[in-house]
Structure formats: C-alpha cells, structure tokens
Coordinates of C-alpha atoms and ligand atoms in Angstrom, one line a residue:
M1084 CA -19.3 -4.5 -12.5
I1085 CA -15.8 -4.4 -13.8
R1086 CA -14.7 -1.5 -15.9
T1087 CA -12.3 -1.6 -18.9
G1088 CA -9.0 0.3 -19.2
A1089 CA -10.7 2.6 -21.7
D1090 CA -13.5 3.4 -19.2
Y1091 CA -11.0 4.2 -16.5
I1092 CA -9.0 6.5 -18.8
E1093 CA -12.2 8.3 -19.8
S1094 CA -13.1 8.7 -16.2
I1095 CA -10.0 10.7 -15.3
R1096 CA -10.5 13.1 -18.3
D1097 CA -12.8 15.3 -16.1
G1098 CA -11.1 18.6 -16.4
R1099 CA -9.2 18.2 -13.1
A1100 CA -6.5 20.8 -12.2
V1101 CA -3.3 18.9 -12.2
Y1102 CA 0.1 20.6 -11.9
V1103 CA 3.6 19.2 -12.2
G1104 CA 6.9 21.1 -12.4
G1105 CA 5.0 24.4 -12.2
E1106 CA 2.9 23.6 -15.3
K1107 CA -0.7 22.8 -15.7
V1108 CA -1.2 19.3 -17.2
K1109 CA -3.5 19.3 -20.2
D1110 CA -4.3 15.6 -20.2
V1111 CA -3.2 13.5 -17.3
A1112 CA -3.7 10.2 -19.2
S1113 CA -1.2 11.1 -21.9
H1114 CA 1.3 13.2 -20.0
P1115 CA 4.7 11.5 -20.1
M1116 CA 5.1 11.5 -16.3
F1117 CA 1.7 9.9 -15.6
K1118 CA 1.2 7.8 -18.7
P1119 CA 3.2 4.8 -17.6
L1120 CA 1.2 4.3 -14.4
V1121 CA -2.1 5.2 -16.0
D1122 CA -1.4 2.6 -18.7
I1123 CA -0.6 0.0 -16.0
R1124 CA -3.8 0.8 -14.1
A1125 CA -5.7 0.5 -17.4
R1126 CA -4.1 -2.8 -18.0
F1127 CA -5.3 -4.1 -14.6
Y1128 CA -8.8 -3.1 -15.6
D1129 CA -8.4 -5.0 -18.9
M1130 CA -7.0 -8.0 -17.1
Q1131 CA -10.4 -8.4 -15.3
H1132 CA -11.9 -9.0 -18.8
D1133 CA -9.1 -10.9 -20.4
P1134 CA -10.1 -14.7 -20.6
R1135 CA -6.5 -15.5 -19.7
T1136 CA -6.6 -13.7 -16.3
R1137 CA -10.3 -13.0 -15.6
H1138 CA -10.8 -15.9 -13.2
L1139 CA -7.8 -14.7 -11.2
M1140 CA -8.8 -11.0 -11.0
A1141 CA -12.6 -11.1 -10.8
Y1142 CA -15.4 -13.3 -9.5
E1143 CA -18.9 -13.9 -10.7
E1144 CA -21.9 -13.3 -8.5
D1145 CA -25.5 -13.2 -9.6
G1146 CA -24.4 -13.2 -13.2
E1147 CA -22.2 -10.2 -12.7
W1148 CA -18.4 -9.9 -12.6
N1149 CA -16.7 -7.9 -9.8
G1150 CA -13.1 -7.3 -8.9
I1151 CA -11.6 -9.6 -6.4
G1152 CA -9.5 -6.8 -4.9
N1153 CA -12.8 -4.9 -4.1
K1154 CA -14.6 -7.9 -2.5
L1155 CA -15.5 -7.6 1.2
P1156 CA -13.4 -10.4 2.8
L1157 CA -15.7 -12.9 4.5
T1158 CA -13.7 -16.1 4.4
Q1159 CA -10.1 -17.3 4.6
G1160 CA -10.5 -18.2 0.9
D1161 CA -11.1 -14.6 0.0
W1162 CA -7.6 -13.8 1.3
W1163 CA -6.0 -16.5 -0.8
D1164 CA -7.8 -15.1 -3.8
K1165 CA -6.8 -11.5 -3.0
R1166 CA -3.1 -12.6 -2.5
R1167 CA -3.2 -14.4 -5.8
A1168 CA -4.8 -11.5 -7.7
T1169 CA -2.2 -9.1 -6.4
D1170 CA 0.6 -11.5 -7.4
T1171 CA -0.9 -11.8 -10.8
L1172 CA -0.9 -8.0 -11.3
L1173 CA 2.7 -7.7 -10.2
E1174 CA 3.8 -10.7 -12.3
E1175 CA 2.1 -9.2 -15.3
V1176 CA 3.8 -5.9 -15.2
G1177 CA 7.2 -7.2 -14.0
G1178 CA 7.6 -4.7 -11.1
V1179 CA 6.1 -3.3 -8.0
V1180 CA 3.2 -0.9 -8.0
T1181 CA 1.4 -0.3 -4.7
R1182 CA -1.3 2.5 -4.9
V1183 CA -3.3 0.8 -7.5
G1184 CA -6.5 0.1 -5.5
D1185 CA -6.2 -3.5 -4.0
E1186 CA -4.2 -2.1 -1.1
T1187 CA -6.2 1.1 -0.4
V1188 CA -9.8 -0.1 -0.7
G1189 CA -9.3 -2.2 2.5
E1190 CA -9.3 1.0 4.6
M1191 CA -13.0 1.2 4.1
W1192 CA -13.6 -2.3 5.4
S1193 CA -12.1 -1.0 8.7
L1194 CA -14.8 1.5 8.9
F1195 CA -17.4 -1.1 8.0
D1196 CA -16.2 -2.8 11.3
G1197 CA -16.9 0.5 13.1
Q1198 CA -20.6 0.7 12.3
D1199 CA -21.5 0.5 16.0
V1200 CA -19.4 3.6 16.6
L1201 CA -20.9 5.3 13.6
N1202 CA -24.4 4.4 14.7
E1203 CA -23.9 6.1 18.0
V1204 CA -22.9 9.2 16.1
D1205 CA -25.6 9.1 13.4
P1206 CA -27.0 5.9 11.8
Q1207 CA -26.9 7.7 8.4
F1208 CA -23.1 7.5 8.5
S1209 CA -23.1 3.7 8.9
A1210 CA -25.5 3.5 6.0
N1211 CA -23.1 5.6 4.0
I1212 CA -20.1 3.3 4.5
R1213 CA -22.3 0.3 3.5
N1214 CA -23.4 2.1 0.4
H1215 CA -19.8 3.0 -0.5
I1216 CA -18.6 -0.5 -0.1
Q1217 CA -21.4 -1.6 -2.5
R1218 CA -20.5 1.2 -4.8
V1219 CA -16.9 0.2 -5.0
L1220 CA -18.1 -3.2 -6.2
K1221 CA -20.6 -1.8 -8.7
A1222 CA -18.7 1.2 -10.0
D1223 CA -15.1 -0.3 -9.8
P1224 CA -13.4 3.1 -9.1
F1225 CA -9.7 3.5 -8.7
H1226 CA -9.5 4.2 -4.9
V1227 CA -6.7 5.9 -3.0
S1228 CA -5.9 6.9 0.5
A1229 CA -5.8 10.4 2.1
N1230 CA -4.6 10.8 5.6
T1231 CA -1.5 13.0 5.9
D1232 CA -2.0 16.8 6.2
P1233 CA 0.9 19.3 6.0
K1234 CA 0.3 19.5 9.8
G1235 CA 2.3 22.7 10.4
D1236 CA 3.7 23.3 13.9
R1237 CA 2.7 20.4 16.1
S1238 CA 3.7 22.1 19.3
K1239 CA 0.6 24.4 18.7
P1240 CA -3.1 23.4 18.4
P1241 CA -4.5 23.9 14.9
Q1242 CA -6.6 26.9 16.1
D1243 CA -3.4 28.8 17.0
Q1244 CA -1.9 28.7 13.5
D1245 CA -3.1 28.7 9.9
P1246 CA -6.2 26.5 10.5
D1247 CA -5.9 24.9 7.0
M1248 CA -2.7 23.0 8.1
L1249 CA -5.2 20.3 9.0
L1250 CA -8.1 19.6 6.8
H1251 CA -11.3 20.8 8.4
V1252 CA -15.0 21.6 7.8
V1253 CA -15.6 25.3 7.1
R1254 CA -19.4 25.1 6.8
E1255 CA -22.4 22.9 6.4
T1256 CA -25.0 23.3 3.6
D1257 CA -28.1 21.3 2.7
A1258 CA -26.1 19.5 0.1
G1259 CA -23.2 18.5 2.3
I1260 CA -20.1 19.8 4.2
V1261 CA -17.5 22.2 2.7
V1262 CA -13.9 21.3 3.6
R1263 CA -10.6 23.2 3.4
G1264 CA -7.0 22.1 3.8
A1265 CA -4.6 19.7 2.0
K1266 CA -3.6 16.1 2.0
Y1267 CA -0.7 14.1 0.6
E1268 CA -2.0 11.3 -1.7
T1269 CA 0.0 9.0 -3.9
A1270 CA -1.7 8.5 -7.3
A1271 CA -4.6 10.9 -6.6
A1272 CA -3.9 12.8 -9.8
Y1273 CA -5.0 9.8 -11.9
A1274 CA -7.5 8.1 -9.5
N1275 CA -11.2 8.4 -9.0
Q1276 CA -11.8 8.7 -5.3
A1277 CA -10.0 8.9 -1.9
F1278 CA -11.0 7.8 1.5
T1279 CA -10.1 11.0 3.4
K1280 CA -9.7 11.1 7.2
P1281 CA -7.5 12.7 9.9
T1282 CA -4.1 11.6 11.0
I1283 CA -4.5 13.0 14.5
A1284 CA -4.1 10.4 17.1
N1285 CA -4.5 12.5 20.2
W1286 CA -7.7 14.5 20.5
G1287 CA -7.3 15.3 24.2
N1288 CA -10.6 15.5 25.9
A1289 CA -12.5 17.0 23.0
A1290 CA -15.6 15.0 22.1
Y1291 CA -16.2 17.1 19.0
S1292 CA -14.0 18.8 16.5
D1293 CA -14.2 20.4 13.0
Y1294 CA -11.1 18.4 12.2
A1295 CA -12.7 15.0 13.0
V1296 CA -14.1 14.4 9.5
G1297 CA -13.9 11.4 7.2
F1298 CA -15.4 11.1 3.7
I1299 CA -15.1 9.7 0.3
C1300 CA -13.8 12.4 -2.0
D1301 CA -14.7 12.3 -5.6
L1302 CA -11.4 13.3 -7.2
G1303 CA -13.3 15.1 -10.0
S1304 CA -14.8 17.6 -7.5
P1305 CA -14.6 21.3 -8.2
G1306 CA -12.2 23.1 -5.9
L1307 CA -9.6 20.4 -5.9
K1308 CA -6.0 21.1 -7.1
F1309 CA -3.4 18.4 -7.6
I1310 CA 0.1 19.7 -7.1
C1311 CA 2.4 16.8 -8.0
R1312 CA 6.0 16.1 -7.3
T1313 CA 8.1 15.7 -10.5
G1314 CA 7.8 12.2 -11.9
F1315 CA 10.8 10.0 -12.6
A1316 CA 9.5 8.8 -16.0
G1317 CA 11.1 10.5 -19.0
R1318 CA 14.0 12.0 -17.0
A1319 CA 16.5 9.5 -18.4
P1320 CA 16.3 6.8 -21.1
A1321 CA 14.1 3.8 -20.2
D1322 CA 16.9 1.4 -21.3
D1323 CA 19.1 2.8 -18.4
Y1324 CA 16.3 3.4 -15.9
P1325 CA 13.7 0.7 -16.6
L1326 CA 11.9 0.9 -13.3
S1327 CA 11.8 4.7 -13.0
N1328 CA 10.2 4.9 -16.5
S1329 CA 7.5 2.3 -15.8
F1330 CA 6.6 2.1 -12.1
D1331 CA 6.7 5.6 -10.7
E1332 CA 3.6 6.3 -8.7
V1333 CA 3.4 10.1 -8.6
D1334 CA 2.6 11.6 -5.2
T1335 CA 0.4 14.6 -5.0
L1336 CA -0.4 17.4 -2.6
V1337 CA -4.2 17.6 -3.0
I1338 CA -5.5 21.1 -2.2
F1339 CA -9.0 21.3 -0.9
D1340 CA -10.0 24.9 -1.7
D1341 CA -13.5 24.9 -0.2
V1342 CA -14.7 21.6 -1.6
L1343 CA -18.3 20.4 -1.2
I1344 CA -18.6 16.9 0.0
P1345 CA -22.2 15.6 -0.5
W1346 CA -23.8 14.2 2.7
E1347 CA -24.0 10.7 1.2
N1348 CA -20.2 10.7 1.0
V1349 CA -19.6 11.8 4.6
L1350 CA -18.6 8.8 6.7
F1351 CA -18.1 10.6 10.0
Y1352 CA -18.2 14.2 11.1
R1353 CA -17.3 16.1 14.3
H1354 CA -17.2 13.1 16.6
T1355 CA -13.6 12.4 17.7
R1356 CA -14.5 8.9 18.8
A1357 CA -15.2 7.9 15.2
A1358 CA -11.9 9.5 14.1
M1359 CA -10.0 7.6 16.9
F1360 CA -11.6 4.3 15.9
I1361 CA -10.5 4.6 12.2
R1362 CA -7.0 5.7 13.3
A1363 CA -6.6 2.6 15.4
T1364 CA -7.9 0.1 12.9
L1365 CA -7.1 1.7 9.5
H1366 CA -4.6 -0.9 8.3
R1367 CA -6.4 -3.9 9.7
Y1368 CA -6.9 -5.2 6.1
S1369 CA -4.9 -2.9 3.9
A1370 CA -1.6 -3.9 5.5
F1371 CA -1.8 -7.2 3.8
A1372 CA -1.4 -6.0 0.2
F1373 CA 1.2 -3.4 1.4
V1374 CA 3.4 -6.1 3.0
Q1375 CA 2.9 -8.4 0.0
R1376 CA 4.7 -5.7 -2.1
N1377 CA 7.8 -6.2 0.1
L1378 CA 7.8 -9.9 -0.8
K1379 CA 8.0 -9.1 -4.5
L1380 CA 10.7 -6.5 -3.9
A1381 CA 12.7 -9.1 -2.0
D1382 CA 12.3 -11.4 -5.1
M1383 CA 13.6 -8.6 -7.3
M1384 CA 16.6 -8.1 -5.0
I1385 CA 17.4 -11.8 -4.8
G1386 CA 17.0 -12.3 -8.6
A1387 CA 19.3 -9.3 -9.4
A1388 CA 21.9 -10.3 -6.8
L1389 CA 22.0 -14.0 -7.7
F1390 CA 22.2 -13.3 -11.5
N1391 CA 25.1 -11.0 -10.8
A1392 CA 26.9 -13.6 -8.6
R1393 CA 26.3 -16.3 -11.3
Q1394 CA 27.5 -14.0 -14.1
T1395 CA 30.7 -13.3 -12.3
G1396 CA 31.1 -16.9 -10.9
L1397 CA 31.0 -15.6 -7.3
D1398 CA 28.0 -17.7 -6.3
K1399 CA 30.5 -20.5 -5.4
Q1400 CA 32.0 -18.4 -2.6
Q1401 CA 30.6 -19.3 0.8
A1402 CA 30.5 -15.7 2.0
V1403 CA 28.4 -14.8 -1.1
Q1404 CA 26.1 -17.7 -0.4
E1405 CA 25.6 -16.5 3.2
K1406 CA 24.6 -13.0 2.0
L1407 CA 22.2 -14.6 -0.5
A1408 CA 20.8 -16.7 2.4
Q1409 CA 20.2 -13.5 4.4
L1410 CA 18.1 -12.2 1.6
A1411 CA 16.2 -15.5 1.4
V1412 CA 15.6 -15.4 5.2
Y1413 CA 14.1 -11.9 4.8
R1414 CA 12.0 -13.0 1.9
E1415 CA 10.7 -16.1 3.7
G1416 CA 10.1 -14.2 6.9
I1417 CA 7.6 -12.0 5.0
N1418 CA 6.2 -15.0 3.2
A1419 CA 5.7 -16.8 6.5
H1420 CA 3.9 -13.8 8.1
L1421 CA 1.6 -13.4 5.2
T1422 CA 0.8 -17.1 4.9
A1423 CA 0.2 -17.5 8.6
A1424 CA -1.9 -14.3 8.7
I1425 CA -4.3 -16.0 6.3
A1426 CA -4.0 -19.5 7.9
L1427 CA -4.8 -18.0 11.3
S1428 CA -7.2 -15.3 10.1
E1429 CA -9.8 -14.1 12.6
R1430 CA -13.3 -12.7 12.6
S1431 CA -13.5 -8.9 12.9
P1432 CA -16.0 -7.2 15.3
G1433 CA -18.1 -6.5 12.2
G1434 CA -18.2 -10.1 11.0
L1435 CA -15.5 -9.8 8.3
M1436 CA -12.5 -12.1 8.0
M1437 CA -9.3 -10.3 9.0
P1438 CA -5.8 -11.5 8.4
N1439 CA -4.4 -12.5 11.8
Q1440 CA -3.7 -9.1 13.2
S1441 CA -0.6 -9.8 15.4
L1442 CA 1.1 -11.7 12.5
L1443 CA 0.2 -9.1 10.0
Y1444 CA 1.5 -6.2 12.0
T1445 CA 4.6 -8.0 13.1
G1446 CA 5.2 -9.0 9.5
R1447 CA 4.8 -5.3 8.4
V1448 CA 7.5 -4.3 10.9
L1449 CA 9.8 -7.1 9.7
A1450 CA 9.3 -6.2 6.1
C1451 CA 9.6 -2.4 6.4
S1452 CA 12.3 -2.1 9.2
Q1453 CA 14.8 -4.5 7.5
L1454 CA 14.3 -3.3 3.9
H1455 CA 17.1 -0.8 3.9
E1456 CA 19.6 -3.5 5.2
M1457 CA 18.4 -5.9 2.5
M1458 CA 18.8 -3.3 -0.2
H1459 CA 22.3 -2.8 1.1
I1460 CA 23.1 -6.5 1.0
A1461 CA 21.7 -6.7 -2.6
R1462 CA 23.7 -3.6 -3.5
E1463 CA 26.9 -5.2 -2.1
L1464 CA 26.3 -8.4 -3.9
C1465 CA 25.8 -6.6 -7.2
G1466 CA 29.1 -4.9 -6.8
G1467 CA 30.3 -1.4 -7.7
Q1468 CA 29.6 -1.9 -11.4
I1469 CA 25.9 -1.0 -10.8
C1470 CA 27.0 2.6 -10.3
V1471 CA 30.0 2.9 -12.7
T1472 CA 28.5 1.3 -15.8
P1473 CA 28.0 3.6 -18.8
D1474 CA 24.6 4.1 -20.3
K1475 CA 23.2 2.2 -23.3
A1476 CA 24.1 5.0 -25.7
A1477 CA 27.7 4.2 -25.0
F1478 CA 27.1 0.5 -25.6
D1479 CA 25.6 1.4 -29.0
A1480 CA 28.0 4.2 -30.2
P1481 CA 30.5 2.9 -32.9
E1482 CA 33.6 4.2 -31.2
T1483 CA 32.9 2.9 -27.7
K1484 CA 30.8 -0.3 -28.5
P1485 CA 33.7 -2.6 -29.2
W1486 CA 35.4 -1.7 -25.9
L1487 CA 32.2 -2.1 -23.9
D1488 CA 31.3 -5.4 -25.6
K1489 CA 34.8 -6.6 -24.8
F1490 CA 34.8 -5.7 -21.1
Y1491 CA 31.1 -6.5 -20.4
T1492 CA 31.0 -9.9 -22.2
I1493 CA 31.7 -12.5 -19.6
N1494 CA 31.4 -15.7 -21.5
S1495 CA 29.3 -17.2 -24.4
E1496 CA 26.2 -17.2 -22.0
W1497 CA 26.6 -13.7 -20.7
I1498 CA 26.9 -11.2 -23.5
A1499 CA 27.5 -7.6 -22.8
D1500 CA 24.0 -6.5 -23.5
D1501 CA 22.5 -8.8 -20.9
R1502 CA 25.0 -7.7 -18.4
R1503 CA 24.3 -4.0 -19.1
K1504 CA 20.5 -4.7 -18.8
L1505 CA 21.0 -6.5 -15.4
L1506 CA 23.2 -3.7 -14.0
A1507 CA 20.7 -1.0 -15.2
F1508 CA 17.8 -2.9 -13.5
A1509 CA 19.8 -3.3 -10.3
R1510 CA 20.9 0.4 -10.3
D1511 CA 17.4 1.6 -10.7
M1512 CA 16.1 -0.8 -8.0
L1513 CA 18.9 0.1 -5.5
N1514 CA 20.6 3.3 -6.3
S1515 CA 18.4 5.7 -8.2
D1516 CA 15.9 8.4 -7.2
Y1517 CA 13.3 5.8 -7.8
A1518 CA 15.1 3.4 -5.4
G1519 CA 15.2 6.0 -2.6
H1520 CA 11.6 6.9 -3.2
R1521 CA 10.5 3.3 -2.9
L1522 CA 12.5 2.8 0.3
T1523 CA 10.9 5.9 1.7
F1524 CA 7.5 4.8 0.5
Q1525 CA 7.8 1.5 2.4
L1526 CA 9.0 3.4 5.4
F1527 CA 6.2 6.0 5.6
A1528 CA 3.3 5.4 3.2
Q1529 CA 1.3 3.3 5.7
S1530 CA 2.2 5.6 8.6
P1531 CA 5.7 6.0 10.1
P1532 CA 7.7 3.2 11.9
F1533 CA 6.6 4.3 15.4
A1534 CA 2.9 3.8 14.4
H1535 CA 3.8 0.3 13.0
L1536 CA 5.2 -0.6 16.3
A1537 CA 2.2 0.8 18.1
A1538 CA 0.0 -1.4 16.0
V1539 CA 2.1 -4.4 17.1
Y1540 CA 1.8 -3.3 20.7
R1541 CA -2.0 -3.1 20.5
N1542 CA -2.4 -6.4 18.7
F1543 CA 0.1 -8.8 20.2
D1544 CA -1.3 -11.2 22.8
W1545 CA 0.7 -10.2 25.9
D1546 CA -1.3 -12.5 28.1
G1547 CA 0.4 -15.5 26.7
P1548 CA 4.0 -14.8 27.7
L1549 CA 2.8 -13.3 31.0
D1550 CA 0.8 -16.3 31.9
F1551 CA 3.6 -18.7 30.9
V1552 CA 6.1 -16.9 33.1
R1553 CA 3.7 -16.6 36.0
K1554 CA 3.4 -20.4 36.0
A1555 CA 7.0 -21.1 35.2
A1556 CA 8.4 -18.8 37.8
G1557 CA 5.8 -19.9 40.4
L1558 CA 4.4 -16.4 40.8
S1559 CA 1.2 -15.9 42.8
E1560 CA -2.1 -15.8 41.0
N1561 CA -2.7 -12.1 41.9
V1562 CA 0.6 -10.9 40.5
L1563 CA -0.9 -10.1 37.1
G1564 CA -4.2 -8.8 38.4
K1565 CA -6.4 -10.6 36.0
V1566 CA -5.4 -13.4 33.6
T1567 CA -8.1 -14.0 31.1
R1568 CA -6.4 -16.7 29.2
A1569 CA -7.5 -20.3 29.6
P1570 CA -5.0 -23.2 29.0
G1571 CA -4.4 -23.7 25.3
D1572 CA -6.1 -20.4 24.5
S1573 CA -3.7 -19.1 21.9
A1574 CA -4.3 -18.5 18.2
V1575 CA -2.2 -21.5 17.3
S1576 CA -4.0 -23.9 19.7
Q1577 CA -7.3 -22.5 18.5
W1578 CA -6.3 -23.4 15.0
F1579 CA -5.7 -27.0 16.0
N1580 CA -8.8 -27.2 18.3
T1581 CA -11.5 -25.5 16.3
T1582 CA -12.8 -25.6 12.8
P1583 CA -10.7 -23.5 10.4
P1584 CA -12.5 -20.4 9.2
S1585 CA -12.4 -21.5 5.6
R1586 CA -14.3 -24.7 6.6
Q1587 CA -16.7 -22.7 8.8
A1588 CA -17.5 -20.6 5.7
A1589 CA -18.1 -23.6 3.6
E1590 CA -20.2 -25.4 6.2
Ligands
FAD2157 C1 6.4 8.1 -0.8 C2 5.3 8.4 0.1 C3 4.0 8.3 -0.2 C4 3.0 8.6 0.6 N1 1.7 8.4 0.2 C5 0.7 8.8 1.1 C6 -0.7 8.6 0.7 O1 -1.0 8.1 -0.4 N2 -1.7 9.0 1.5 C7 -1.4 9.6 2.7 O2 -2.3 10.0 3.5 N3 -0.1 9.8 3.1 C8 0.9 9.4 2.3 N4 2.2 9.6 2.7 C9 2.5 10.3 3.9 C10 2.8 9.4 5.1 O3 1.6 8.8 5.6 C11 3.5 10.3 6.1 O4 4.8 10.6 5.6 C12 3.6 9.6 7.4 O5 2.4 9.4 8.0 C13 4.5 10.4 8.4 O6 4.0 11.7 8.5 P1 5.0 12.9 8.2 O7 5.7 12.7 7.0 O8 4.2 14.1 8.5 O9 6.1 12.8 9.4 P2 6.1 13.3 10.8 O10 4.8 13.2 11.5 O11 6.7 14.7 10.8 O12 7.1 12.4 11.5 C14 8.5 12.4 11.2 C15 9.2 11.6 12.3 O13 9.1 12.2 13.6 C16 9.0 11.2 14.6 N5 7.6 11.3 15.2 C17 6.6 12.1 14.8 N6 5.6 12.0 15.6 C18 5.9 11.0 16.6 C19 5.3 10.5 17.7 N7 4.0 10.8 18.0 N8 5.9 9.5 18.4 C20 7.2 9.2 18.1 N9 7.9 9.7 17.0 C21 7.3 10.6 16.3 C22 9.1 9.8 13.9 O14 10.5 9.5 13.8 C23 8.6 10.2 12.5 O15 9.1 9.2 11.5 C24 3.3 9.2 1.9 C25 4.6 9.4 2.3 C26 5.6 9.0 1.4 C27 7.0 9.2 1.9

C-alpha cells in the first residue's frame, strides 16, 4: 500500500515532544524549520500516486501498489529500479535529500539475512524481522536509522559511568522491554519509525548484554523526546540560500526516557552475537542509495563550476578544463562503482540480491573520502565572487541595483540576476552552514571513515592478488597456507562464465 502526502503529514501529528532552539514545537509539519523537508517527503508520497511518476516510484503486485524503495531486493532488476526511483526523487526536487527512507530501509534487509543468527537466539525474533519487512511494504512508513549513542567516556565500560550513555534495557514486562538512553537520528522528528541498534563493535567475551538490543521504534511512542539542532531554513532569505531553505534534514537527539518497546518490535535482545552480526552487515544494501547521493552532489558541483566558467569565458583555458575534468573523473568513478555494483550483484546468505559488496564499499570510500577535495576544486572554479557577492535585497534596492546590474551583467546571455542566482546556489552548496553540514553528513552519517575502510577490508577479495603474486613470483604452494580460489574464480570472470543474476531471476 502506498500512502499519500496527506496521510504522512497526519501520521506525524501524534503529539510527539519535539524541541528546537529551546522551544517546544507545536506542530512539526508546519514549523518553518521542518516544513521544507516534511513537504518534500509528502511530495515523494504523492509521486507514488501521480500518473506521471507512479511507474517509476511504485510497482503493482496482486492488484496492490507498493513503493519501489521498500521492495525487498531479489533481482538485479530491482536495483536498477531502485536507482531510477532515487534519481527521480532527486531530479524532482532539484537537490539532495538523504534520510527520506529509500536509504534507511535497507538496514532491515541486512537483518533479514541474519535470520539464522536470530533463530539461534529466539525464532520469534526472525519472525519479527520478516513481519516488519512486510509491514514496511503494507504501511509505507517513513523509516530512519538509529545507531549512535552519546557514548560518554570510551575508556570506561558503560557500567562504570552514567549507564544511559549507551541505550540499554532497564526492565522486561509482559508487553515488551523498557529502554533508556539516547540516539542521534537525522529526520526522526518528522519520521514514523527507526531501526534502533547498538554502535558497539567490540563486546569482548560477553555473550549477553543489556546493551545488545535492536528494535523498531515507533516514533510516536510515549517517553520519547526529540531535541533537534537548529535548522537552517528561515535563517536567511531563500533567494540567497536556496539549498539551506529547502533541503535541510534536521538531526535530532532522541531521548528514550523509559520507553516501552512491544515484543513484536524487538528484533534482538541480550545476545551480543546478533548485535555483532548487524554491525558488520548494516550497510550491505543501504550504502547504495547513500553513495548515489554523492553522484548527484558531483553533478551539482560540475554544473555550478562549468556554468561559472562559461559565464566568465574561462572554460577555454586548459587549466580550467583540467579542473573540470577532475570533477568529471570523481563523478564517473562513483557512477562506475554504482553501475558495476549492480552489474556484478551477488546473492546474500539470506537469498536476497546484494549490490556487489566490494565495489559498493570501495565506491563509498571513493565518494566520501574525496568529497572535500572536489568541493574545494568546485569552490576554486567558481571564484571568490561566491563569497563576496551581495544578497538579493541589494540587487533589488533602487540605489544599489543599477551598480549591481552593471557589474554582474556579463553579456546579453548572462544578465545580472542569473549570475546572482548561480553564485547564491554555489555559495550555499560549497560555503554555507548547510554546505559544511552536508560534507560532515557524508563523512559520518553512515559511520566514520575508519569503519568505511574496515568494510572494504572485510569485503575485498584478497585471495585474487595473493594468488596472482604467488604464481607470478613462483612462490611455493604452501606460502599462503590455503588458497581457495580456482583459476578464473573472480567476480568478473564469473560474470562472463555464468548466467547473469537478472537472467537467472527471469528464467
Ligand atoms: C550530519 C550527521 C547526521 C547523522 N545522522 C545519524 C543518524 O541518522 N543515525 C545515527 O545513528 N547516527 C547518525 N549520525 C552519527 C554518526 O553515525 C556518527 O557521527 C559516527 O558514527 C561517528 O561517531 P561519533 O560522532 O560518536 O564519533 P567518534 O566515535 O567519537 O569518532 C570520532 C573519530 O575518532 C576516531 N575513532 C573513533 N573510534 C575509532 C576506532 N575504533 N578506530 C579508529 N578511529 C577511531 C575516528 O577518527 C573518528 O572519526 C550522524 C552524524 C552526522 C555528522
């Protein structure tokens, strides 16, 4: 079932306790700092119904329409559909929004793959994850991600400091578990549910812990408080800061003040093995939509830089062309990783179709680790005028308008107002609070850089280079211990030698 934008807006009017700038928000849907993103999310819901976009955003099964973003990926074709749906969303709104559901829902599919682990703990937990994946399809909620606790002093175990620094279970009841603590969650203040789980990677030898808990949190639950950072929308005129005023996804410290989580929403509890499994596999699917955002961001940087170079006639300079080419290499590097991750997609242990893991995780490192350099190249290409140009009010005021029209009009094609708009767009993308926040988001929001590299280390096929060098250097057979790889046994040769997954699904 697909909801409408109006259904979604109604669903977040549930009396939740949302605070921003020290004040309690009366209505999150109409508050000026949340409204732009709530409206975008509502528009996405409506796009699932709109005859113009419905076939791109939703699919029909047994006479019922469901969202493509929520569909369990079973074939390679599902990934092309998801990529196209995400592109359609971003094209429609003309900017980048990340925590809107298509990226976060994939975290649950990782746990679907972990049903064997859950079954060892308690078969009810694997039934719960299956039910929740079905529920996402049927109820079409806005789903976000909750991992990061305040953490406190990490040189001490949680028991030796305020125990609430890490979210934990305080008691069990017949109805469910009661949890206490806090999590950082982008978009939680205007979403419906969050897959909540620990960030701890090292559990030592402990098999059980009150901190090893994962659940779906209904964000309308009593006892939750949403303390939000101040939004960027409304701080300065939209004409001067067009991205800040439209695309700010407000982050929230969600306080769990003894919140009851019904048993049917508990996905694992006390068993550190289940917590370790989800930590290691969390972004197996969701990294795809996350990396796809960097592709769009690269397009935004290329477009702004090239328009500026064309406006000022600098695009004929070879040195300028080389810098534009560097942006294009970055963009196409991401594109190649995403495309190849689908083309060489692989079956997960749970029978789903995963983007090729090594290509996806190396693509995430490429996209996130080079973003700051690419922003700097784009900033350089846009020139210093992105930070010295007066605001629109000065372009409109009778005394200053003639001067600004004179000095910002370049030729008959590039009038002052278009140049002002381009510079305002570039400033907001590269130099504003919003720009810094987006850069930090891509750095941290799917875990910090060291964890991105750890995912590469776990997923890259080390046997290939080892085997090649063993043979090329004439090393003895036993130098590696055990080499499991057969000749031609790489992902690429498998692609040539076996039936592509998309055809397998069709056959
Ligand atoms: C804009 C934004 C949005 C976010 N949205 C969400 C969200 O929706 N949901 C969510 O759960 N979280 C969210 N986060 C939180 C994010 O997941 C964390 O910031 C991230 O996991 C890093 O944790 P931390 O901030 O506590 O940094 P820390 O753990 O304090 O790490 C800081 C730095 O210390 C170093 N470091 C720490 N531990 C190690 C280690 N073991 N090995 C090597 N180096 C180490 C690294 O350099 C690391 O970058 C968001 C963060 C940002 C910035």
